[in-house]
Short mmCIF file of C-alpha atoms in Angstrom, two decimals:
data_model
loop_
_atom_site.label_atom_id
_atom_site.label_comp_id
_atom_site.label_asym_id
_atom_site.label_seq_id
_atom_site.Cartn_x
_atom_site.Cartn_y
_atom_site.Cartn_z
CA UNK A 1 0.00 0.00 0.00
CA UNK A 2 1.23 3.17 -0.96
CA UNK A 3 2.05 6.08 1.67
CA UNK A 4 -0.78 8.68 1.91
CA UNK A 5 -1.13 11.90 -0.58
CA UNK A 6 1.45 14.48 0.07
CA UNK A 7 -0.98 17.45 1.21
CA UNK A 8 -1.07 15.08 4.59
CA UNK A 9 2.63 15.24 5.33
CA UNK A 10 4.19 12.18 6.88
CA UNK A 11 6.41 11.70 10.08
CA UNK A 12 9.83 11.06 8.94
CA UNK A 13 13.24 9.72 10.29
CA UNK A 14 16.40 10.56 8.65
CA UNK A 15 19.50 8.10 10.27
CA UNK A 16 22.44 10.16 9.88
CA UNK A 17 23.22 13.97 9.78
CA UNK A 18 26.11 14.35 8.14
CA UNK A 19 26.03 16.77 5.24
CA UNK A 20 23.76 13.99 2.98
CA UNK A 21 21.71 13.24 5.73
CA UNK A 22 20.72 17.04 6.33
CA UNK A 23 20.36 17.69 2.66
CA UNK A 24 18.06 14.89 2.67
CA UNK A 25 15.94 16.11 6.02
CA UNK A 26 15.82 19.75 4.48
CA UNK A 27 13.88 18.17 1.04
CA UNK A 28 11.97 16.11 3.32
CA UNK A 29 11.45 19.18 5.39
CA UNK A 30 10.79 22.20 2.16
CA UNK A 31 8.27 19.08 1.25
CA UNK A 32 6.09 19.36 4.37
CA UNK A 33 7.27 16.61 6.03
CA UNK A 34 7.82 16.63 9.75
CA UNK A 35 11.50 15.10 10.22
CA UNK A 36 13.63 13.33 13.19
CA UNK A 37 16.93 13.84 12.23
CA UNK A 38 19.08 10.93 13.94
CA UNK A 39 22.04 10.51 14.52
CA UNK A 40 24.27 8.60 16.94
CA UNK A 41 27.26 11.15 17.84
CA UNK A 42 26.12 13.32 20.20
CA UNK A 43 28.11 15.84 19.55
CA UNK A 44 26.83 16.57 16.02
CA UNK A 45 23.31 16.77 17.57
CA UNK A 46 24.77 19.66 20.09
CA UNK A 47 25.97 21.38 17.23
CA UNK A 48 22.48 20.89 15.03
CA UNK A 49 20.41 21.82 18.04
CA UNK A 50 22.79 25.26 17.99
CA UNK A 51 22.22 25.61 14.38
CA UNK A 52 25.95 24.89 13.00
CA UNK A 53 25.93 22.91 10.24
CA UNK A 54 27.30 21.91 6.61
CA UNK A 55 24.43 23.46 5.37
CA UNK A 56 24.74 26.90 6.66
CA UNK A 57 21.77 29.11 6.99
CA UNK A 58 19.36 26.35 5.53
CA UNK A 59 19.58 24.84 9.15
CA UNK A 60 18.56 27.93 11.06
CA UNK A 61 15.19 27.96 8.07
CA UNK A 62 14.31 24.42 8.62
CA UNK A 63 14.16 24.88 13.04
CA UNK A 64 11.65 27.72 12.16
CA UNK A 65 9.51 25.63 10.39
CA UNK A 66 8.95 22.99 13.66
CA UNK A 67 9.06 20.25 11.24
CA UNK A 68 12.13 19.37 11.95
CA UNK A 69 14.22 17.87 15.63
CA UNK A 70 17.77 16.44 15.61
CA UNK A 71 18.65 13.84 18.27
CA UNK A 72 20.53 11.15 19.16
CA UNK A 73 17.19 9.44 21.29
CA UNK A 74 15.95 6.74 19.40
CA UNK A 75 12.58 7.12 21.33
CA UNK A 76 12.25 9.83 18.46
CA UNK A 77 11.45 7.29 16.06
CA UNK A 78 8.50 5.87 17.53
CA UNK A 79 5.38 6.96 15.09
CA UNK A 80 7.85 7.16 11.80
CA UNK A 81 6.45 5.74 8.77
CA UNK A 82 9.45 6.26 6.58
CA UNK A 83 12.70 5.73 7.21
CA UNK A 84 15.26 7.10 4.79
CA UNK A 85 18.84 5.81 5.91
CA UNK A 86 22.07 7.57 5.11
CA UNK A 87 24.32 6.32 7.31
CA UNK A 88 28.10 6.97 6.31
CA UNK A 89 29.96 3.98 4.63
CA UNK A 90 33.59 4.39 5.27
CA UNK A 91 36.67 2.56 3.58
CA UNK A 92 38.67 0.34 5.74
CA UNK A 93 41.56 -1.05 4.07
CA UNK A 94 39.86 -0.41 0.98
CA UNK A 95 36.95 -2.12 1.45
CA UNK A 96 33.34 -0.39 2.24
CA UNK A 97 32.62 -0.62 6.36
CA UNK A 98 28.67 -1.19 6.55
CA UNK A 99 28.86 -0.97 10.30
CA UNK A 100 26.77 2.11 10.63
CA UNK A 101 24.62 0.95 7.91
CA UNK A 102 23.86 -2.02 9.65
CA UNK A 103 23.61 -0.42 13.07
CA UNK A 104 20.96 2.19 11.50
CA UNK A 105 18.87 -1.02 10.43
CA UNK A 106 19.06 -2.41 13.67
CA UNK A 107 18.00 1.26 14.92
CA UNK A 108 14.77 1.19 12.70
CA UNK A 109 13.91 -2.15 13.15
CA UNK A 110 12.94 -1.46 16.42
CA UNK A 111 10.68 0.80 15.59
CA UNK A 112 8.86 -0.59 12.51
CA UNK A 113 5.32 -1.18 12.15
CA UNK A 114 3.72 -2.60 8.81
CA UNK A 115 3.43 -0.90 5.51
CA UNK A 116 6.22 1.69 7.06
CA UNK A 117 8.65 2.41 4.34
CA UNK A 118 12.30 2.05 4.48
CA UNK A 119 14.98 3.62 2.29
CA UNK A 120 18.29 2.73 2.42
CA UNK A 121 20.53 5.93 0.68
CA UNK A 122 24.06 4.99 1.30
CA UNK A 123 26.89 4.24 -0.92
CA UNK A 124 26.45 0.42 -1.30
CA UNK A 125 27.28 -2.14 -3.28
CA UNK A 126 24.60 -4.21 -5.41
CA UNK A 127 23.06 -6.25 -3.36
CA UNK A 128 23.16 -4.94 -0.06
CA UNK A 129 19.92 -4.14 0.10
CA UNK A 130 18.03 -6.95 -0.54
CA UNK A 131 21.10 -8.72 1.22
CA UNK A 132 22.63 -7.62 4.70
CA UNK A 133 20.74 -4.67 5.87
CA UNK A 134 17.13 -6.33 4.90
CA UNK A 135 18.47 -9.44 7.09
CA UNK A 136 19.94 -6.91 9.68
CA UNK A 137 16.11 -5.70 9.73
CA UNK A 138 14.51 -8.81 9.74
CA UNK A 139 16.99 -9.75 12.62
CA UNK A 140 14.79 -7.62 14.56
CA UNK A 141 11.46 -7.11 13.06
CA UNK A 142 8.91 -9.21 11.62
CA UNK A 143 6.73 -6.34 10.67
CA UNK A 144 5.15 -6.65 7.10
CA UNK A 145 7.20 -3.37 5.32
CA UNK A 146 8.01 -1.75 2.47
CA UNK A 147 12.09 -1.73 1.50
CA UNK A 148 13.99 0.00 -1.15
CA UNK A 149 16.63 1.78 -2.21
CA UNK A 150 17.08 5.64 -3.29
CA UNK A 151 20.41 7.23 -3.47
CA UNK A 152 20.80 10.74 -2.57
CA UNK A 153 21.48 12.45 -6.18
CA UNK A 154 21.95 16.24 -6.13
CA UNK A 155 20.60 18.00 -9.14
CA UNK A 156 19.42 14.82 -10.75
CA UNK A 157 16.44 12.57 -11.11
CA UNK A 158 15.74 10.45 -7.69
CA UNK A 159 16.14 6.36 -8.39
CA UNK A 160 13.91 4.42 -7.02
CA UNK A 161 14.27 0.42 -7.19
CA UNK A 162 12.39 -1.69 -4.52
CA UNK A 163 13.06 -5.16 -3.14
CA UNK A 164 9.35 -6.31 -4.86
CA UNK A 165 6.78 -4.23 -6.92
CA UNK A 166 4.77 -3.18 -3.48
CA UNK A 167 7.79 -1.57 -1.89
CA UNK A 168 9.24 -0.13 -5.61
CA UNK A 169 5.76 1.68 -5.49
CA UNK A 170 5.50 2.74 -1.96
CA UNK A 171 9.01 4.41 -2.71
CA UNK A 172 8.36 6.19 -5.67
CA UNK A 173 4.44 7.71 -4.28
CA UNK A 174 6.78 8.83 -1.57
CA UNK A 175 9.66 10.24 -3.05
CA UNK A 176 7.29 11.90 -5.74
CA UNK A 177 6.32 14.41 -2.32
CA UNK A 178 9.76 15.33 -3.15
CA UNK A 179 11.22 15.50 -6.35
CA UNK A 180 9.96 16.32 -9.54
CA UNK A 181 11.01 13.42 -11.74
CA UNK A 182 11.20 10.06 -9.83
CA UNK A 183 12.77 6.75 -12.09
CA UNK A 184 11.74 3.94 -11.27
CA UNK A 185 14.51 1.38 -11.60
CA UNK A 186 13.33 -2.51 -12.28
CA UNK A 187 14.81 -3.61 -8.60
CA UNK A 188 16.74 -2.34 -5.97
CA UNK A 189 20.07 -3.98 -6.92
CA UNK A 190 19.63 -2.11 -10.46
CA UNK A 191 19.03 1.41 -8.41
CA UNK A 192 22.66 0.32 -6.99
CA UNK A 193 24.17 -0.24 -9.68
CA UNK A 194 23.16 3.00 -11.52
CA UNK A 195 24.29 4.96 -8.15
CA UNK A 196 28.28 3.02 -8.42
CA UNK A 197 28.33 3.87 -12.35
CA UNK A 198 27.26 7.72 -11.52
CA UNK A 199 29.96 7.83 -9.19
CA UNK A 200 32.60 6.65 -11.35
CA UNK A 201 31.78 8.56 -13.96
CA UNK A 202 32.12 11.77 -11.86
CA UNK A 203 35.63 10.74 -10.75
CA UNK A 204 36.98 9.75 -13.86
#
């Protein structure tokens, strides 16, 4: 089942704050959405709560609204119906470190409820999706959900690709509350793959 029109606004929780995550909580945010921005340092919630962030005066616009709380309480995520995850992915001797990834799953699976929708938004592999972070949920939660996968793409269409057709729809409904053009991609491990090529092609 798809999430509800966007005139009704949904409750939101963004895992992570780093510069993505924010970006990500202030479309959610411009969109009408009321967001819990999570994160696990405390520290970078002191310095949200005092309005010093990556994003500059953007921050200080999206407090004013009401619509939007960091903190590091998970408690906050109680009554979410989407979950967008951008969790950092580090390298660690080359190789991607889904720790936080997995921990953020672990996070939301606590708090998941059927039909909610959750988005994972990190830089992954293809895969990972359908692979160790749905299992890291599952681990957890036994709650009938919707899962997909959506990078964060500035200036460009969104990508959408679920884990089945129910979830690939819930997504895109959603993510069409924020963006203009959504693509719908045939599966999640496609959306992945289309992220990684994007990527290279911007470093080489």
């Amino acid at each position: 089942m798809s999430p509800e029109p966007a005139t009704h606004g949904h409750r939101v929780a963004v895992i992570g704050q780093d510069r993505a995550g924010l970006a990500l909580a202030r479309t959610a945010v411009t969109a009408g959405h009321t967001v819990a921005g999570f994160d696990t340092d405390p520290e970078v919630i002191v310095k949200l709560r005092a309005g010093r962030s990556p994003i500059g005066t953007d921050l200080e616009a999206m407090h004013e609204t009401g619509r939007y709380h960091a903190t590091d309480d998970p408690g906050w995520l109680a009554g979410c119906v989407v979950y967008l995850v951008a969790a950092p992915v580090p390298l660690r001797r080359g190789r991607p470190d889904l720790s936080l990834v997995l921990a953020a799953a672990d996070t939301v699976a606590g708090h998941l409820r059927d039909r909610d929708l959750v988005v994972l938004e990190s830089w992954v592999a293809p895969g990972t999706t359908r692979g160790v972070f749905q299992d890291a949920l599952a681990a957890r939660s036994s709650a009938r959900y919707h899962l997909a996968f959506a990078p964060e793409r500035q200036g460009r269409a969104k990508l959408v690709g679920g884990v089945d057709r129910r979830s690939a729809l819930a997504a895109a409904a959603f993510f069409r509350t924020m963006h203009d053009v959504v693509v719908a991609c045939a599966n999640a491990e496609e959306a992945e793959a289309a992220n990684l090529v994007a990527a290279e092609r911007r470093s080489a």
